[in-house]
Structures are given as C-alpha cells and as structure tokens.
GROMACS .gro file of C-alpha atoms in nm:
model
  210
    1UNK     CA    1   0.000   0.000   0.000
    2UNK     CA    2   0.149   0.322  -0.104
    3UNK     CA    3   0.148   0.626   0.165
    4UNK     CA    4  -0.105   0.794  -0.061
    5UNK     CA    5  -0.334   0.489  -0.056
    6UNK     CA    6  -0.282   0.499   0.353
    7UNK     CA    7  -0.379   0.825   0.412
    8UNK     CA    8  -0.678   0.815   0.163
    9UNK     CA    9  -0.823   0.480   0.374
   10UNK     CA   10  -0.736   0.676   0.715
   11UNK     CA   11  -0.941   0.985   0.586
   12UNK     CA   12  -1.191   0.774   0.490
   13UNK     CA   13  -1.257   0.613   0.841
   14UNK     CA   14  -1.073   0.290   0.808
   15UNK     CA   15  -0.960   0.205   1.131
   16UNK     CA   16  -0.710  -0.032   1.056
   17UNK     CA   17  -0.556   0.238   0.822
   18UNK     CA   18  -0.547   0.441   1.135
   19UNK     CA   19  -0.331   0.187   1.307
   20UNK     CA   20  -0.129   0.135   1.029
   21UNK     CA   21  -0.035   0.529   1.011
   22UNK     CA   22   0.012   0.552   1.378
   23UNK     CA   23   0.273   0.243   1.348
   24UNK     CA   24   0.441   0.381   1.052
   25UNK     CA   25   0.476   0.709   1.230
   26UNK     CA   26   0.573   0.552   1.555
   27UNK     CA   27   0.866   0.357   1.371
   28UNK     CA   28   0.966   0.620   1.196
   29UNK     CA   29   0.951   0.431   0.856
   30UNK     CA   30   1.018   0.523   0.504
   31UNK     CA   31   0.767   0.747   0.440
   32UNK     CA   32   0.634   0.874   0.734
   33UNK     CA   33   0.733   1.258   0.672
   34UNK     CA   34   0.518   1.211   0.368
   35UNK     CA   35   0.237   1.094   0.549
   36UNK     CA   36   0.235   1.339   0.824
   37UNK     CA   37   0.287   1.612   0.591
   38UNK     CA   38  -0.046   1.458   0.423
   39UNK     CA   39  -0.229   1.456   0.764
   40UNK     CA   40  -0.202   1.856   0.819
   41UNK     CA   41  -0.439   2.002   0.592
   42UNK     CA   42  -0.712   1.784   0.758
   43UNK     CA   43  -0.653   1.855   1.109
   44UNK     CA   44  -0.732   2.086   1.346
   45UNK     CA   45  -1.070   2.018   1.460
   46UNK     CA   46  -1.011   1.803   1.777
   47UNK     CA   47  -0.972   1.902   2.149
   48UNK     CA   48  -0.661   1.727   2.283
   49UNK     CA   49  -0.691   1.651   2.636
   50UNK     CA   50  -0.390   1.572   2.812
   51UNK     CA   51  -0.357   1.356   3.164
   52UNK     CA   52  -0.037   1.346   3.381
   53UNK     CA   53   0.104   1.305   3.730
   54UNK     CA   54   0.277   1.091   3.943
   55UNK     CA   55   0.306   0.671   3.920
   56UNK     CA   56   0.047   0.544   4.100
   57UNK     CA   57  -0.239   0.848   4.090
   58UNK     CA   58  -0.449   0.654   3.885
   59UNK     CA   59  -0.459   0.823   3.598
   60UNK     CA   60  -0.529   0.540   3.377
   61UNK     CA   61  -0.881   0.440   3.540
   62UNK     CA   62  -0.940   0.838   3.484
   63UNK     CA   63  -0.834   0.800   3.131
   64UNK     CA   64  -1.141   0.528   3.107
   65UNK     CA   65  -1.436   0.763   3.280
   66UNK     CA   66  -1.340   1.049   3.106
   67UNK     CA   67  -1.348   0.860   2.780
   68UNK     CA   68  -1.682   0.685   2.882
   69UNK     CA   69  -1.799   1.054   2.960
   70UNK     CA   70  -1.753   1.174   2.654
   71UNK     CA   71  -1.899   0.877   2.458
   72UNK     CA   72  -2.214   0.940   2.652
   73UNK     CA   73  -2.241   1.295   2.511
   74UNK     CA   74  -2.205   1.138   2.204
   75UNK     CA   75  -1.900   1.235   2.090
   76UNK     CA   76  -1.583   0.992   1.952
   77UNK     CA   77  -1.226   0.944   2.169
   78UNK     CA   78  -0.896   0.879   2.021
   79UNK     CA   79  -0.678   0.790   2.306
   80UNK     CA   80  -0.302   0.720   2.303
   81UNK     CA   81  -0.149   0.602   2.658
   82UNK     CA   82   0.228   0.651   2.669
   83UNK     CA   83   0.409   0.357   2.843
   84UNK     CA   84   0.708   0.322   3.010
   85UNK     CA   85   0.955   0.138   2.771
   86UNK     CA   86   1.089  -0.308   2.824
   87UNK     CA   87   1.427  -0.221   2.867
   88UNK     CA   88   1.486  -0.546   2.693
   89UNK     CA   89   1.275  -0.534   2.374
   90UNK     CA   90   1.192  -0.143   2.376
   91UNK     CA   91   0.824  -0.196   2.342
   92UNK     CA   92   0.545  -0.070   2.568
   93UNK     CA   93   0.517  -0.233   2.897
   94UNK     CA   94   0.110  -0.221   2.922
   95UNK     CA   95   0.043  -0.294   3.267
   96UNK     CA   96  -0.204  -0.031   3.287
   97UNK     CA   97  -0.423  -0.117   2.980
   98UNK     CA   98  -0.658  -0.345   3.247
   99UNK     CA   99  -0.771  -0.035   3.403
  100UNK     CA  100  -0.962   0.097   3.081
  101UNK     CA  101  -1.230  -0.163   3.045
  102UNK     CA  102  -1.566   0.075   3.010
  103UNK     CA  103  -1.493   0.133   2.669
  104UNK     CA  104  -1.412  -0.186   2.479
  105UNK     CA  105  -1.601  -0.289   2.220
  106UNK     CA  106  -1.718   0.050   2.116
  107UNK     CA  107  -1.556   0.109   1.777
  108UNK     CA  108  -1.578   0.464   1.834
  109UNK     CA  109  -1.323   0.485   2.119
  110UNK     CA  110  -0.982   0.388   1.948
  111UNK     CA  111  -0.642   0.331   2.182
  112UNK     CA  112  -0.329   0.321   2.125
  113UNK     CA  113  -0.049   0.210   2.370
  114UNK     CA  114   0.288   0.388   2.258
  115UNK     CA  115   0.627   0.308   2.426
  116UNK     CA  116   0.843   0.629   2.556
  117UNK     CA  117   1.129   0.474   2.395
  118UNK     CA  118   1.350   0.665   2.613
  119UNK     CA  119   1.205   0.969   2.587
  120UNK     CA  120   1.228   1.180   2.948
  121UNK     CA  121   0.965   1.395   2.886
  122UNK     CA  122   0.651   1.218   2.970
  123UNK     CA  123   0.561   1.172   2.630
  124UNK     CA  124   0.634   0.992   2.314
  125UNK     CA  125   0.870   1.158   2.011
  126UNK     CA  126   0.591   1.023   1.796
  127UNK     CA  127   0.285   1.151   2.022
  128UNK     CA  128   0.217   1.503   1.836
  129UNK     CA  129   0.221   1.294   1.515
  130UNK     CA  130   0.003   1.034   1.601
  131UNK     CA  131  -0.270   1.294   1.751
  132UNK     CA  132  -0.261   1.443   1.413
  133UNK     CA  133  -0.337   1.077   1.240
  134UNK     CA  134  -0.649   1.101   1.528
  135UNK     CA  135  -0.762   1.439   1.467
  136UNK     CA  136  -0.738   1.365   1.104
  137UNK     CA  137  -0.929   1.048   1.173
  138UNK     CA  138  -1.206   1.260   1.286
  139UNK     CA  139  -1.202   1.222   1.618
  140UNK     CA  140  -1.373   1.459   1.824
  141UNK     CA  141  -1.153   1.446   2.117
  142UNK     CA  142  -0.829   1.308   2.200
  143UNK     CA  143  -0.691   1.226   2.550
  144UNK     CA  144  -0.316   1.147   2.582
  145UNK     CA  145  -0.190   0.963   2.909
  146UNK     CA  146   0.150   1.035   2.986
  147UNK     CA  147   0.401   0.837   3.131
  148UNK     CA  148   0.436   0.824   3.516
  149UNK     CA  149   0.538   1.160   3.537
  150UNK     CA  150   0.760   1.395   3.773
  151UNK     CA  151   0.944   1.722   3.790
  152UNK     CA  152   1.084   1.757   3.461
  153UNK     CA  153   0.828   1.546   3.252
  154UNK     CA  154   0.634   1.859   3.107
  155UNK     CA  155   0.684   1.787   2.717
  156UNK     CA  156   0.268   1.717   2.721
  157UNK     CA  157   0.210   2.114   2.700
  158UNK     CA  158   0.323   2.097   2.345
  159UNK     CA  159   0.067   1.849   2.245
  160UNK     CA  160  -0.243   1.896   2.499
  161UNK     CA  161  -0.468   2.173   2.397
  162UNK     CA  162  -0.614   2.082   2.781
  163UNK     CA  163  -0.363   1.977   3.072
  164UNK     CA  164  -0.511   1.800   3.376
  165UNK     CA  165  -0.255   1.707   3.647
  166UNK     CA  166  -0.333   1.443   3.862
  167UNK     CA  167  -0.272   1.333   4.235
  168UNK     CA  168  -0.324   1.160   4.502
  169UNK     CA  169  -0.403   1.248   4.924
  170UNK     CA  170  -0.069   1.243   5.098
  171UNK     CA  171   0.092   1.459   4.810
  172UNK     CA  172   0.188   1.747   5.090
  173UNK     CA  173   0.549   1.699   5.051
  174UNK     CA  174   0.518   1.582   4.644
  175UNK     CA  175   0.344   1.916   4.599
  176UNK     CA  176   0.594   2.117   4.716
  177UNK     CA  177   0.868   1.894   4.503
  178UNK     CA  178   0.700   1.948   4.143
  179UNK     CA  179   0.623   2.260   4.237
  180UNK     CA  180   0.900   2.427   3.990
  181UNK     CA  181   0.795   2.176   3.719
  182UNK     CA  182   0.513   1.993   3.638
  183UNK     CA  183   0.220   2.183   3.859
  184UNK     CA  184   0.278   2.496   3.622
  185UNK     CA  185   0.158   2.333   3.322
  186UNK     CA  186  -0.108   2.211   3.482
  187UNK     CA  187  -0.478   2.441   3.330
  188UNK     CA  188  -0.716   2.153   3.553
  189UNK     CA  189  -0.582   1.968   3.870
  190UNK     CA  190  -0.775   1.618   3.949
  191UNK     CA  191  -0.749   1.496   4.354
  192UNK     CA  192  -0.808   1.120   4.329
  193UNK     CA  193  -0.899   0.907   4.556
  194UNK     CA  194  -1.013   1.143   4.757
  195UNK     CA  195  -1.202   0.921   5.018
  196UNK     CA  196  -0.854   0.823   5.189
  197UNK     CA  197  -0.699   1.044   5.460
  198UNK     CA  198  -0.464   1.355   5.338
  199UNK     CA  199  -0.691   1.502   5.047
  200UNK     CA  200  -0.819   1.798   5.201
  201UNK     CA  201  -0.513   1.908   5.281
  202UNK     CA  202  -0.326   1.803   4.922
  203UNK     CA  203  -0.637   2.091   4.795
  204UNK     CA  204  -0.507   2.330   5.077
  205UNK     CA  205  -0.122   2.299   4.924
  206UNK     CA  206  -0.219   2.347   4.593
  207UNK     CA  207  -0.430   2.633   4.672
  208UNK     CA  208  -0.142   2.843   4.819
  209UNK     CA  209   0.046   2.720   4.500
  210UNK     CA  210  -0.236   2.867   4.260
   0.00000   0.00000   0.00000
C-alpha cells in the first residue's frame, strides 16, 4: 500500500488504516514525513486533552471515565497512553491497559499504547504525530496519558490543547517537590482518591500554589 493509498483509507474512516499510520509514524519508517505532511491540511478540529502526574495516581482508570464521559455525550475518543519502555525489547510495557475496560467494544473509542522509547519527557517523540493521524481520523476528542510523570516530565504542553494534572491524598510533601515543574503546566488539577486520609489538605497545598 502506497502512503497515498494509507492516508486516503485513514481519511476515509478505516480504522485499521489508522493503526497502520500511527505504526508507521511511531517507527519512523520510510515514508512517514510524507504521510504526516499529508495529515495537516485535515486537522485541526479536535480538542486534545492531556492527563499526567505521578506513578500510581491513577490516571489510567481516569483515562477510562473520562473517555466513557464523553462517549455518553455522544462524541468519539482517540486515546493514546504513553508507556514506560521493556528495557529489553523497547516496546510498551502495558500494565495499565486493564484499568480501561468501560470502553471496549465500542468502535468509536480507538487506543493506542505507545512506548516512551526513552524519551524523558513524559511523552512519546511520535505523540504530536500520532494525535494528528487522530484528529485527522475525525475524532472529536483526544486524550493522551502520559508516562508516570515527575518534575521535569512537562513535554505534554506541546501536544495537549487541555492539561489535567493528577494526584493523590498524601501529596503534601510531592506538591511542594513538582512545584518548579510539572504543577505549572497544569490548566485543571484532578485529587483522586479522595475518600482516603490527606486530600483535604493536598487541595489546601495546591491552593497556596495557585
């Protein structure tokens, strides 16, 4: 299949062109400039959401009600979780793919796991390209989970039209240690699991913060 032939399937709702594109871009294969080139002129028309925060926060089972959410309003998800990479075979290590269960089946969600390969800022090298091969798509919005994220793991700003920052009760002392970094990119913060002790006063540290 040429690249033309690709993109022309993709734009024409073909979902396993969609996958197709995502790998080529994610591989970096002959061709892939071309394609993404190709994707531009039919983009711009989803919201990009994106979710980060600490290991652990549970941003992945937020990933699946937000998604759900949004399917019940009718509207379609693209979502691309970023995963920490198998230091033996590169690959994504997809642990937290069990935690996204509302949505399968539905042909109108599409995920995509995506290794970091080694990338430190939270994000895939590939991820702006693959949200394009989503927005392109047509979906109407587009969540991307970053990887386990701390200080220095902002690079989600470039992508997200939307930045939620997510954490947990007990996250007195973590609060003060991303303050310099990855609070400030934050536009919505998320306190999960706020039934266990420590939450109120994670809100109270991020108030004086913001």
């Amino acid at each position: 299949m040429t690249d033309d032939d690709l993109l022309a399937r993709l734009l024409d709702g073909d979902h396993r062109a969609l996958a197709r594109a995502i790998t080529t871009i994610e591989n970096r294969a002959p061709g892939h400039r071309d394609l993404v080139s190709g994707l531009y002129d039919h983009t711009g028309n989803a919201e990009v959401i994106g979710i980060t925060g600490s290991p652990g926060a549970g941003k992945s089972t937020l990933v699946d009600k937000v998604a759900k959410t949004y399917r019940d309003r009718g509207l379609t998800v693209g979502i691309i979780g970023i995963d920490p990479s198998s230091p033996f075979t590169g690959g994504a290590v997809l642990g937290d793919r069990i935690r996204m269960a509302s949505n399968i089946g539905d042909m109108d969600v599409f995920f995509r796991s995506m290794s970091a390969r080694g990338s430190l800022g939270g994000v895939s090298i590939a991820t702006a390209d693959a949200v394009k091969a989503l927005d392109a798509f047509g979906k109407d919005r587009i969540i991307v989970e970053t990887v386990g994220a701390g200080q220095n793991e902002v690079d989600i700003i470039k992508t997200a039209d939307t930045v939620t920052v997510l954490l947990q009760p007990g996250s007195g002392d973590d609060v003060q240690m991303l303050k310099a970094g990855i609070l400030e990119i934050a536009d919505v913060f998320v306190v999960n699991k706020a039934d266990l002790d420590g939450a109120n006063r994670t809100v109270q540290e991020l108030s004086l913060i913001h």
